[in-house]
PDB file of C-alpha atoms and ligand atoms in Angstrom:
ATOM      1  CA  UNK A   1     -10.183  17.965   4.041  1.00 93.00           C
ATOM      2  CA  UNK A   2     -13.845  17.199   4.546  1.00 94.00           C
ATOM      3  CA  UNK A   3     -14.269  14.083   6.653  1.00 96.00           C
ATOM      4  CA  UNK A   4     -17.694  12.448   6.407  1.00 96.00           C
ATOM      5  CA  UNK A   5     -18.424   9.685   8.819  1.00 96.00           C
ATOM      6  CA  UNK A   6     -21.158   7.140   8.078  1.00 97.00           C
ATOM      7  CA  UNK A   7     -22.662   4.316  10.105  1.00 96.00           C
ATOM      8  CA  UNK A   8     -21.568   1.508   7.897  1.00 97.00           C
ATOM      9  CA  UNK A   9     -19.807   0.563   4.604  1.00 98.00           C
ATOM     10  CA  UNK A  10     -23.183   0.582   2.734  1.00 98.00           C
ATOM     11  CA  UNK A  11     -23.745   4.189   3.466  1.00 98.00           C
ATOM     12  CA  UNK A  12     -20.177   4.993   2.371  1.00 98.00           C
ATOM     13  CA  UNK A  13     -20.810   3.337  -0.938  1.00 98.00           C
ATOM     14  CA  UNK A  14     -24.166   4.992  -1.453  1.00 98.00           C
ATOM     15  CA  UNK A  15     -22.814   8.491  -0.644  1.00 97.00           C
ATOM     16  CA  UNK A  16     -19.663   7.982  -2.722  1.00 98.00           C
ATOM     17  CA  UNK A  17     -21.861   6.880  -5.720  1.00 98.00           C
ATOM     18  CA  UNK A  18     -24.103   9.936  -5.250  1.00 97.00           C
ATOM     19  CA  UNK A  19     -21.079  12.196  -5.347  1.00 97.00           C
ATOM     20  CA  UNK A  20     -19.798  10.600  -8.536  1.00 98.00           C
ATOM     21  CA  UNK A  21     -23.232  10.866 -10.008  1.00 98.00           C
ATOM     22  CA  UNK A  22     -23.247  14.654  -9.177  1.00 96.00           C
ATOM     23  CA  UNK A  23     -19.845  14.946 -10.836  1.00 97.00           C
ATOM     24  CA  UNK A  24     -20.962  13.348 -14.039  1.00 98.00           C
ATOM     25  CA  UNK A  25     -24.185  15.425 -14.072  1.00 96.00           C
ATOM     26  CA  UNK A  26     -22.063  18.552 -13.673  1.00 96.00           C
ATOM     27  CA  UNK A  27     -19.596  17.355 -16.455  1.00 97.00           C
ATOM     28  CA  UNK A  28     -20.737  14.561 -18.663  1.00 98.00           C
ATOM     29  CA  UNK A  29     -17.245  14.011 -20.101  1.00 98.00           C
ATOM     30  CA  UNK A  30     -15.471  13.976 -16.784  1.00 98.00           C
ATOM     31  CA  UNK A  31     -12.060  12.328 -16.338  1.00 98.00           C
ATOM     32  CA  UNK A  32     -12.358  10.085 -13.336  1.00 98.00           C
ATOM     33  CA  UNK A  33      -9.494   8.322 -11.660  1.00 98.00           C
ATOM     34  CA  UNK A  34     -10.604   4.901 -10.283  1.00 98.00           C
ATOM     35  CA  UNK A  35      -9.226   2.385  -7.777  1.00 98.00           C
ATOM     36  CA  UNK A  36      -9.451  -1.371  -7.341  1.00 97.00           C
ATOM     37  CA  UNK A  37      -9.423  -3.378  -4.132  1.00 94.00           C
ATOM     38  CA  UNK A  38     -12.203  -4.471  -1.780  1.00 95.00           C
ATOM     39  CA  UNK A  39     -13.423  -1.085  -0.682  1.00 98.00           C
ATOM     40  CA  UNK A  40     -14.815   0.296  -3.946  1.00 98.00           C
ATOM     41  CA  UNK A  41     -16.688  -2.910  -4.896  1.00 98.00           C
ATOM     42  CA  UNK A  42     -19.970  -1.737  -3.197  1.00 98.00           C
ATOM     43  CA  UNK A  43     -19.539   1.710  -4.748  1.00 98.00           C
ATOM     44  CA  UNK A  44     -19.244   0.127  -8.211  1.00 98.00           C
ATOM     45  CA  UNK A  45     -22.416  -1.846  -7.574  1.00 98.00           C
ATOM     46  CA  UNK A  46     -24.188   1.294  -6.706  1.00 98.00           C
ATOM     47  CA  UNK A  47     -22.959   2.966  -9.933  1.00 98.00           C
ATOM     48  CA  UNK A  48     -24.148   0.013 -11.964  1.00 98.00           C
ATOM     49  CA  UNK A  49     -27.555   0.250 -10.388  1.00 98.00           C
ATOM     50  CA  UNK A  50     -27.702   3.984 -10.987  1.00 98.00           C
ATOM     51  CA  UNK A  51     -26.955   3.282 -14.624  1.00 98.00           C
ATOM     52  CA  UNK A  52     -29.492   0.500 -14.880  1.00 98.00           C
ATOM     53  CA  UNK A  53     -32.115   2.902 -13.423  1.00 98.00           C
ATOM     54  CA  UNK A  54     -31.156   5.478 -16.086  1.00 97.00           C
ATOM     55  CA  UNK A  55     -29.946   7.965 -13.521  1.00 97.00           C
ATOM     56  CA  UNK A  56     -26.447   8.179 -14.818  1.00 97.00           C
ATOM     57  CA  UNK A  57     -24.578   7.637 -18.195  1.00 98.00           C
ATOM     58  CA  UNK A  58     -20.930   7.029 -18.623  1.00 98.00           C
ATOM     59  CA  UNK A  59     -21.093   7.314 -22.426  1.00 98.00           C
ATOM     60  CA  UNK A  60     -18.714  10.311 -22.468  1.00 98.00           C
ATOM     61  CA  UNK A  61     -16.757   9.621 -19.291  1.00 98.00           C
ATOM     62  CA  UNK A  62     -12.929   8.805 -19.406  1.00 98.00           C
ATOM     63  CA  UNK A  63     -11.429   6.736 -16.636  1.00 99.00           C
ATOM     64  CA  UNK A  64      -7.843   6.348 -15.505  1.00 98.00           C
ATOM     65  CA  UNK A  65      -7.049   3.655 -12.998  1.00 98.00           C
ATOM     66  CA  UNK A  66      -4.513   4.219 -10.233  1.00 98.00           C
ATOM     67  CA  UNK A  67      -2.458   1.104 -10.884  1.00 98.00           C
ATOM     68  CA  UNK A  68      -1.921  -2.208 -12.545  1.00 97.00           C
ATOM     69  CA  UNK A  69       0.416  -5.090 -11.803  1.00 95.00           C
ATOM     70  CA  UNK A  70       3.628  -5.199 -13.824  1.00 96.00           C
ATOM     71  CA  UNK A  71       3.597  -7.612 -16.763  1.00 95.00           C
ATOM     72  CA  UNK A  72       0.220  -9.197 -16.121  1.00 94.00           C
ATOM     73  CA  UNK A  73      -2.090 -10.270 -18.926  1.00 93.00           C
ATOM     74  CA  UNK A  74      -5.376  -8.354 -18.997  1.00 94.00           C
ATOM     75  CA  UNK A  75      -7.241 -11.665 -19.189  1.00 93.00           C
ATOM     76  CA  UNK A  76      -5.625 -12.859 -15.919  1.00 91.00           C
ATOM     77  CA  UNK A  77      -8.426 -12.613 -13.296  1.00 91.00           C
ATOM     78  CA  UNK A  78      -6.061 -10.886 -10.945  1.00 92.00           C
ATOM     79  CA  UNK A  79      -5.294  -8.040 -13.342  1.00 94.00           C
ATOM     80  CA  UNK A  80      -6.842  -4.665 -12.480  1.00 96.00           C
ATOM     81  CA  UNK A  81      -8.138  -4.466 -16.027  1.00 98.00           C
ATOM     82  CA  UNK A  82     -10.088  -7.734 -15.426  1.00 97.00           C
ATOM     83  CA  UNK A  83     -11.326  -6.358 -12.059  1.00 97.00           C
ATOM     84  CA  UNK A  84     -12.532  -3.130 -13.640  1.00 98.00           C
ATOM     85  CA  UNK A  85     -14.299  -4.854 -16.542  1.00 98.00           C
ATOM     86  CA  UNK A  86     -16.013  -7.382 -14.341  1.00 98.00           C
ATOM     87  CA  UNK A  87     -16.890  -4.989 -11.485  1.00 98.00           C
ATOM     88  CA  UNK A  88     -17.994  -1.986 -13.469  1.00 98.00           C
ATOM     89  CA  UNK A  89     -17.125  -1.489 -17.202  1.00 98.00           C
ATOM     90  CA  UNK A  90     -18.998  -4.598 -18.454  1.00 98.00           C
ATOM     91  CA  UNK A  91     -22.239  -3.396 -16.888  1.00 98.00           C
ATOM     92  CA  UNK A  92     -22.328   0.351 -17.869  1.00 98.00           C
ATOM     93  CA  UNK A  93     -22.415   2.285 -21.116  1.00 98.00           C
ATOM     94  CA  UNK A  94     -18.765   3.371 -20.923  1.00 98.00           C
ATOM     95  CA  UNK A  95     -16.714   3.071 -24.165  1.00 98.00           C
ATOM     96  CA  UNK A  96     -13.759   0.772 -23.105  1.00 98.00           C
ATOM     97  CA  UNK A  97     -11.518   2.782 -25.422  1.00 98.00           C
ATOM     98  CA  UNK A  98     -11.969   5.607 -22.884  1.00 98.00           C
ATOM     99  CA  UNK A  99     -10.789   3.470 -19.936  1.00 98.00           C
ATOM    100  CA  UNK A 100      -7.071   3.680 -19.214  1.00 98.00           C
ATOM    101  CA  UNK A 101      -4.753   1.769 -16.937  1.00 98.00           C
ATOM    102  CA  UNK A 102      -0.991   2.270 -16.439  1.00 98.00           C
ATOM    103  CA  UNK A 103       0.151  -0.950 -18.062  1.00 98.00           C
ATOM    104  CA  UNK A 104       3.624  -2.257 -18.682  1.00 97.00           C
ATOM    105  CA  UNK A 105       4.761  -5.654 -19.928  1.00 96.00           C
ATOM    106  CA  UNK A 106       8.220  -7.184 -19.721  1.00 95.00           C
ATOM    107  CA  UNK A 107       9.070  -6.021 -23.251  1.00 97.00           C
ATOM    108  CA  UNK A 108       8.251  -2.316 -22.444  1.00 98.00           C
ATOM    109  CA  UNK A 109      10.314   0.257 -20.722  1.00 98.00           C
ATOM    110  CA  UNK A 110       8.444   1.173 -17.460  1.00 98.00           C
ATOM    111  CA  UNK A 111       9.795   4.744 -17.561  1.00 98.00           C
ATOM    112  CA  UNK A 112       8.339   5.321 -21.033  1.00 98.00           C
ATOM    113  CA  UNK A 113       5.103   3.639 -20.075  1.00 98.00           C
ATOM    114  CA  UNK A 114       4.848   5.882 -16.969  1.00 98.00           C
ATOM    115  CA  UNK A 115       5.342   9.008 -19.079  1.00 98.00           C
ATOM    116  CA  UNK A 116       2.891   7.726 -21.640  1.00 98.00           C
ATOM    117  CA  UNK A 117       0.180   7.379 -19.002  1.00 98.00           C
ATOM    118  CA  UNK A 118       0.874  10.878 -17.671  1.00 98.00           C
ATOM    119  CA  UNK A 119       0.566  12.157 -21.259  1.00 98.00           C
ATOM    120  CA  UNK A 120      -2.727  10.288 -21.704  1.00 98.00           C
ATOM    121  CA  UNK A 121      -4.112  12.045 -18.643  1.00 98.00           C
ATOM    122  CA  UNK A 122      -2.821  15.499 -19.735  1.00 98.00           C
ATOM    123  CA  UNK A 123      -4.147  15.089 -23.359  1.00 98.00           C
ATOM    124  CA  UNK A 124      -7.671  14.803 -21.987  1.00 98.00           C
ATOM    125  CA  UNK A 125      -7.265  17.864 -19.723  1.00 98.00           C
ATOM    126  CA  UNK A 126      -6.315  16.239 -16.380  1.00 98.00           C
ATOM    127  CA  UNK A 127      -8.243  14.355 -13.751  1.00 98.00           C
ATOM    128  CA  UNK A 128     -11.414  15.912 -12.482  1.00 98.00           C
ATOM    129  CA  UNK A 129     -11.656  13.576  -9.552  1.00 98.00           C
ATOM    130  CA  UNK A 130      -9.524  10.797  -8.250  1.00 98.00           C
ATOM    131  CA  UNK A 131     -11.100   7.976  -6.270  1.00 98.00           C
ATOM    132  CA  UNK A 132      -8.764   6.469  -3.607  1.00 98.00           C
ATOM    133  CA  UNK A 133      -8.801   3.692  -1.135  1.00 98.00           C
ATOM    134  CA  UNK A 134      -6.075   3.568   1.582  1.00 98.00           C
ATOM    135  CA  UNK A 135      -3.703   0.773   2.552  1.00 94.00           C
ATOM    136  CA  UNK A 136      -3.282  -0.308   6.174  1.00 93.00           C
ATOM    137  CA  UNK A 137       0.164   1.287   5.966  1.00 92.00           C
ATOM    138  CA  UNK A 138      -1.225   4.580   4.582  1.00 96.00           C
ATOM    139  CA  UNK A 139      -0.391   3.899   0.970  1.00 95.00           C
ATOM    140  CA  UNK A 140      -2.478   5.492  -1.877  1.00 98.00           C
ATOM    141  CA  UNK A 141      -2.355   3.720  -5.244  1.00 97.00           C
ATOM    142  CA  UNK A 142       0.769   1.652  -4.827  1.00 95.00           C
ATOM    143  CA  UNK A 143       2.741   4.574  -3.408  1.00 96.00           C
ATOM    144  CA  UNK A 144       4.110   2.789  -0.442  1.00 93.00           C
ATOM    145  CA  UNK A 145       5.544   4.467   2.714  1.00 94.00           C
ATOM    146  CA  UNK A 146       8.676   6.441   1.722  1.00 95.00           C
ATOM    147  CA  UNK A 147       7.361   7.214  -1.814  1.00 96.00           C
ATOM    148  CA  UNK A 148       8.242  10.692  -2.896  1.00 97.00           C
ATOM    149  CA  UNK A 149       5.482  13.302  -2.671  1.00 98.00           C
ATOM    150  CA  UNK A 150       6.771  14.475  -6.110  1.00 98.00           C
ATOM    151  CA  UNK A 151       6.411  11.050  -7.704  1.00 98.00           C
ATOM    152  CA  UNK A 152       4.758  10.503 -11.131  1.00 98.00           C
ATOM    153  CA  UNK A 153       3.443   7.308 -12.699  1.00 98.00           C
ATOM    154  CA  UNK A 154       6.190   4.681 -12.375  1.00 98.00           C
ATOM    155  CA  UNK A 155       7.025   1.139 -11.508  1.00 97.00           C
ATOM    156  CA  UNK A 156       7.153   0.295  -7.785  1.00 95.00           C
ATOM    157  CA  UNK A 157       8.118  -2.684  -5.732  1.00 92.00           C
ATOM    158  CA  UNK A 158       5.364  -3.587  -3.349  1.00 88.00           C
ATOM    159  CA  UNK A 159       5.961  -3.861   0.385  1.00 85.00           C
ATOM    160  CA  UNK A 160       5.776  -7.227   2.060  1.00 88.00           C
ATOM    161  CA  UNK A 161       2.558  -5.979   3.821  1.00 82.00           C
ATOM    162  CA  UNK A 162       0.924  -5.105   0.572  1.00 80.00           C
ATOM    163  CA  UNK A 163       1.897  -8.408  -1.048  1.00 88.00           C
ATOM    164  CA  UNK A 164       0.530 -10.246   1.969  1.00 87.00           C
ATOM    165  CA  UNK A 165      -2.682  -8.117   2.103  1.00 81.00           C
ATOM    166  CA  UNK A 166      -3.307  -8.966  -1.562  1.00 81.00           C
ATOM    167  CA  UNK A 167      -2.240 -12.627  -1.449  1.00 84.00           C
ATOM    168  CA  UNK A 168      -5.846 -13.550  -0.645  1.00 81.00           C
ATOM    169  CA  UNK A 169      -6.673 -12.868  -4.260  1.00 80.00           C
ATOM    170  CA  UNK A 170      -4.141 -15.311  -5.657  1.00 83.00           C
ATOM    171  CA  UNK A 171      -4.329 -19.130  -5.580  1.00 81.00           C
ATOM    172  CA  UNK A 172      -1.356 -21.149  -4.284  1.00 78.00           C
ATOM    173  CA  UNK A 173      -0.152 -22.164  -7.764  1.00 76.00           C
ATOM    174  CA  UNK A 174      -0.285 -18.552  -9.085  1.00 80.00           C
ATOM    175  CA  UNK A 175       2.809 -16.319  -9.240  1.00 80.00           C
ATOM    176  CA  UNK A 176       1.856 -13.155  -7.338  1.00 85.00           C
ATOM    177  CA  UNK A 177       3.374  -9.984  -8.926  1.00 89.00           C
ATOM    178  CA  UNK A 178       5.790  -8.068  -6.560  1.00 92.00           C
ATOM    179  CA  UNK A 179       5.870  -5.007  -8.807  1.00 95.00           C
ATOM    180  CA  UNK A 180       3.196  -2.653 -10.079  1.00 96.00           C
ATOM    181  CA  UNK A 181       2.833   0.432 -12.202  1.00 98.00           C
ATOM    182  CA  UNK A 182       1.203   3.178 -10.129  1.00 98.00           C
ATOM    183  CA  UNK A 183       0.142   6.815 -10.561  1.00 98.00           C
ATOM    184  CA  UNK A 184       2.553   8.978  -8.568  1.00 98.00           C
ATOM    185  CA  UNK A 185       1.581  11.041  -5.585  1.00 98.00           C
ATOM    186  CA  UNK A 186       2.031  14.246  -7.532  1.00 98.00           C
ATOM    187  CA  UNK A 187      -0.224  12.754 -10.272  1.00 98.00           C
ATOM    188  CA  UNK A 188      -2.904  12.193  -7.607  1.00 98.00           C
ATOM    189  CA  UNK A 189      -2.409  15.660  -6.199  1.00 98.00           C
ATOM    190  CA  UNK A 190      -2.968  17.206  -9.537  1.00 98.00           C
ATOM    191  CA  UNK A 191      -6.588  15.868  -9.661  1.00 98.00           C
ATOM    192  CA  UNK A 192      -9.097  18.697  -9.115  1.00 98.00           C
ATOM    193  CA  UNK A 193     -10.946  16.642  -6.480  1.00 98.00           C
ATOM    194  CA  UNK A 194     -10.051  13.605  -4.455  1.00 98.00           C
ATOM    195  CA  UNK A 195     -12.553  11.210  -2.933  1.00 98.00           C
ATOM    196  CA  UNK A 196     -10.949   8.745  -0.490  1.00 98.00           C
ATOM    197  CA  UNK A 197     -13.122   5.952   0.866  1.00 98.00           C
ATOM    198  CA  UNK A 198     -12.180   3.620   3.781  1.00 98.00           C
ATOM    199  CA  UNK A 199     -14.114   1.132   5.813  1.00 98.00           C
ATOM    200  CA  UNK A 200     -13.326  -1.241   8.695  1.00 98.00           C
ATOM    201  CA  UNK A 201     -11.241  -1.165  11.921  1.00 98.00           C
ATOM    202  CA  UNK A 202      -8.114  -2.278  10.036  1.00 97.00           C
ATOM    203  CA  UNK A 203      -8.017   1.187   8.335  1.00 98.00           C
ATOM    204  CA  UNK A 204      -8.535   3.221  11.522  1.00 98.00           C
ATOM    205  CA  UNK A 205      -4.833   3.789  12.190  1.00 98.00           C
ATOM    206  CA  UNK A 206      -4.007   4.833   8.579  1.00 98.00           C
ATOM    207  CA  UNK A 207      -7.026   7.082   8.487  1.00 98.00           C
ATOM    208  CA  UNK A 208      -6.012   8.804  11.779  1.00 98.00           C
ATOM    209  CA  UNK A 209      -2.437   9.280  10.424  1.00 98.00           C
ATOM    210  CA  UNK A 210      -3.782  10.681   7.140  1.00 98.00           C
ATOM    211  CA  UNK A 211      -6.185  13.142   8.806  1.00 98.00           C
ATOM    212  CA  UNK A 212      -4.290  14.283  11.872  1.00 96.00           C
ATOM    213  CA  UNK A 213      -0.704  14.104  10.466  1.00 92.00           C
ATOM    214  CA  UNK A 214       2.159  14.671  10.642  1.00 97.00           C
ATOM    215  CA  UNK A 215       2.695  15.180   6.913  1.00 97.00           C
ATOM    216  CA  UNK A 216       5.200  12.345   6.265  1.00 97.00           C
ATOM    217  CA  UNK A 217       6.318  10.033   3.504  1.00 97.00           C
ATOM    218  CA  UNK A 218       5.791   7.264   6.115  1.00 97.00           C
ATOM    219  CA  UNK A 219       2.052   7.810   5.613  1.00 98.00           C
ATOM    220  CA  UNK A 220       1.758   8.703   1.906  1.00 98.00           C
ATOM    221  CA  UNK A 221      -1.944   9.608   2.272  1.00 98.00           C
ATOM    222  CA  UNK A 222      -1.001  12.419   4.772  1.00 98.00           C
ATOM    223  CA  UNK A 223      -0.051  14.558   1.642  1.00 98.00           C
ATOM    224  CA  UNK A 224      -3.788  14.848   1.083  1.00 98.00           C
ATOM    225  CA  UNK A 225      -3.812  17.479   3.888  1.00 98.00           C
ATOM    226  CA  UNK A 226      -2.179  19.766   1.292  1.00 98.00           C
ATOM    227  CA  UNK A 227      -4.884  19.217  -1.349  1.00 98.00           C
ATOM    228  CA  UNK A 228      -7.574  21.811  -1.748  1.00 96.00           C
ATOM    229  CA  UNK A 229     -10.565  19.635  -2.441  1.00 97.00           C
ATOM    230  CA  UNK A 230     -10.353  16.266  -0.561  1.00 97.00           C
ATOM    231  CA  UNK A 231     -13.504  14.445   0.557  1.00 97.00           C
ATOM    232  CA  UNK A 232     -12.947  11.514   2.875  1.00 98.00           C
ATOM    233  CA  UNK A 233     -15.905   9.131   3.302  1.00 98.00           C
ATOM    234  CA  UNK A 234     -15.439   6.535   6.067  1.00 98.00           C
ATOM    235  CA  UNK A 235     -17.545   4.259   8.248  1.00 98.00           C
ATOM    236  CA  UNK A 236     -17.581   4.466  12.011  1.00 97.00           C
ATOM    237  CA  UNK A 237     -15.002   1.667  12.296  1.00 98.00           C
ATOM    238  CA  UNK A 238     -12.459   3.413  10.139  1.00 98.00           C
ATOM    239  CA  UNK A 239     -13.173   6.592  12.083  1.00 98.00           C
ATOM    240  CA  UNK A 240     -12.789   4.933  15.466  1.00 97.00           C
ATOM    241  CA  UNK A 241      -9.305   6.435  16.277  1.00 97.00           C
ATOM    242  CA  UNK A 242     -10.194   9.984  15.203  1.00 96.00           C
ATOM    243  CA  UNK A 243     -10.253  12.293  18.212  1.00 91.00           C
ATOM    244  CA  UNK A 244     -12.239  15.088  16.492  1.00 90.00           C
ATOM    245  CA  UNK A 245     -15.263  13.107  15.188  1.00 92.00           C
ATOM    246  CA  UNK A 246     -17.855  15.503  16.517  1.00 92.00           C
ATOM    247  CA  UNK A 247     -16.166  18.410  14.842  1.00 93.00           C
ATOM    248  CA  UNK A 248     -16.107  16.657  11.493  1.00 93.00           C
ATOM    249  CA  UNK A 249     -19.801  15.851  11.741  1.00 90.00           C
ATOM    250  CA  UNK A 250     -20.606  19.495  12.600  1.00 90.00           C
ATOM    251  CA  UNK A 251     -18.513  20.801   9.727  1.00 91.00           C
ATOM    252  CA  UNK A 252     -20.074  18.330   7.260  1.00 89.00           C
ATOM    253  CA  UNK A 253     -23.528  19.551   8.198  1.00 87.00           C
ATOM    254  CA  UNK A 254     -22.569  23.137   7.364  1.00 88.00           C
ATOM    255  CA  UNK A 255     -20.811  22.162   4.138  1.00 88.00           C
ATOM    256  CA  UNK A 256     -23.865  20.229   3.040  1.00 86.00           C
ATOM    257  CA  UNK A 257     -25.921  23.483   3.240  1.00 86.00           C
ATOM    258  CA  UNK A 258     -23.242  25.486   1.288  1.00 87.00           C
ATOM    259  CA  UNK A 259     -23.001  22.681  -1.420  1.00 87.00           C
ATOM    260  CA  UNK A 260     -26.776  22.545  -1.787  1.00 86.00           C
ATOM    261  CA  UNK A 261     -26.874  26.286  -2.407  1.00 86.00           C
ATOM    262  CA  UNK A 262     -23.669  26.834  -4.452  1.00 86.00           C
ATOM    263  CA  UNK A 263     -22.943  23.401  -5.972  1.00 87.00           C
ATOM    264  CA  UNK A 264     -20.541  20.710  -4.996  1.00 89.00           C
ATOM    265  CA  UNK A 265     -17.832  21.237  -7.608  1.00 92.00           C
ATOM    266  CA  UNK A 266     -16.864  24.911  -7.997  1.00 90.00           C
ATOM    267  CA  UNK A 267     -13.389  24.031  -9.332  1.00 91.00           C
ATOM    268  CA  UNK A 268     -14.494  21.702 -12.173  1.00 92.00           C
TER     269      UNK A 268
HETATM  270  C1  F6R B 301      -6.055   0.059  -5.506  1.00 76.30           C
HETATM  271  C2  F6R B 301      -5.054   0.757  -4.806  1.00 76.30           C
HETATM  272  C3  F6R B 301      -4.824   0.533  -3.377  1.00 76.30           C
HETATM  273  C4  F6R B 301      -6.041   0.235  -2.558  1.00 76.30           C
HETATM  274  C5  F6R B 301      -5.651   0.002  -1.072  1.00 76.30           C
HETATM  275  C6  F6R B 301      -6.861  -0.420  -0.293  1.00 76.30           C
HETATM  276  O1  F6R B 301      -6.174   0.397  -6.909  1.00 76.30           O
HETATM  277  O2  F6R B 301      -4.415   1.549  -5.420  1.00 76.30           O
HETATM  278  O3  F6R B 301      -4.153   1.684  -2.859  1.00 76.30           O
HETATM  279  O4  F6R B 301      -6.909   1.324  -2.642  1.00 76.30           O
HETATM  280  O5  F6R B 301      -4.700  -0.995  -1.023  1.00 76.30           O
HETATM  281  O6  F6R B 301      -7.345  -1.648  -0.714  1.00 76.30           O
HETATM  282  P1  F6R B 301      -8.634  -2.371  -0.175  1.00 76.30           P
HETATM  283  O7  F6R B 301      -9.760  -1.489  -0.631  1.00 76.30           O
HETATM  284  O8  F6R B 301      -8.626  -3.750  -0.759  1.00 76.30           O
HETATM  285  O9  F6R B 301      -8.513  -2.384   1.334  1.00 76.30           O
END
């Protein structure tokens, strides 16, 4: 796990955008897993500006979102489809037919829909990179604490904490979904690269549990310790509980030199 600590959330967004730009330059038809939530918004703004400055093209890119609320209309402003369109897809040259979310409506069988999403990923050759945020409780996607490390795309009931964290997005008269479809932990672990971004003091505890273990289903993100290519980009607030900050800074300087010489994505 490479842990890169930046001064503020702006630097996290800029550096995460640069990494995705390098990925697309290395593989123009990359399959990229995307996340919603507050944390990636600045990153998506950076990607839009790289596109507008003709420094990146998404024309051949495929995207697979981590999750989507169960039985939500894509035109509902709280749906993750709506979020992705308005934050990113509407502003870049991506073909929306190449943007996938794990959807399921009330008439569909969630198990079949989960399998279908897994097949869509496999049919295009698997995920090259999965972008993740992290929940205050250590969740990744909607894989809440106690989720199986072997899980695949499926329907999940959200924890009270996640429902409450996300309630800020819903107005009082709106029915807030309590279930969602999510990529599984094993699906995420199959990605060749994982980029996790986290900012703010409210993520410090989860980040420390993820980085310094123990490996436990009570912190789903801790499984990332077992992944070969994980890059964690965090601001100093999210890093505030890490005991080994100086070590991570030292290592990242050395890795930077190696990556400059030998390339950032040897396993693509
Ligand atoms: C979003 C997702 C979630 C978020 C996490 C952090 O697609 O799967 O795991 O990444 O809840 O959310 P924010 O960034 O809003 O703090």
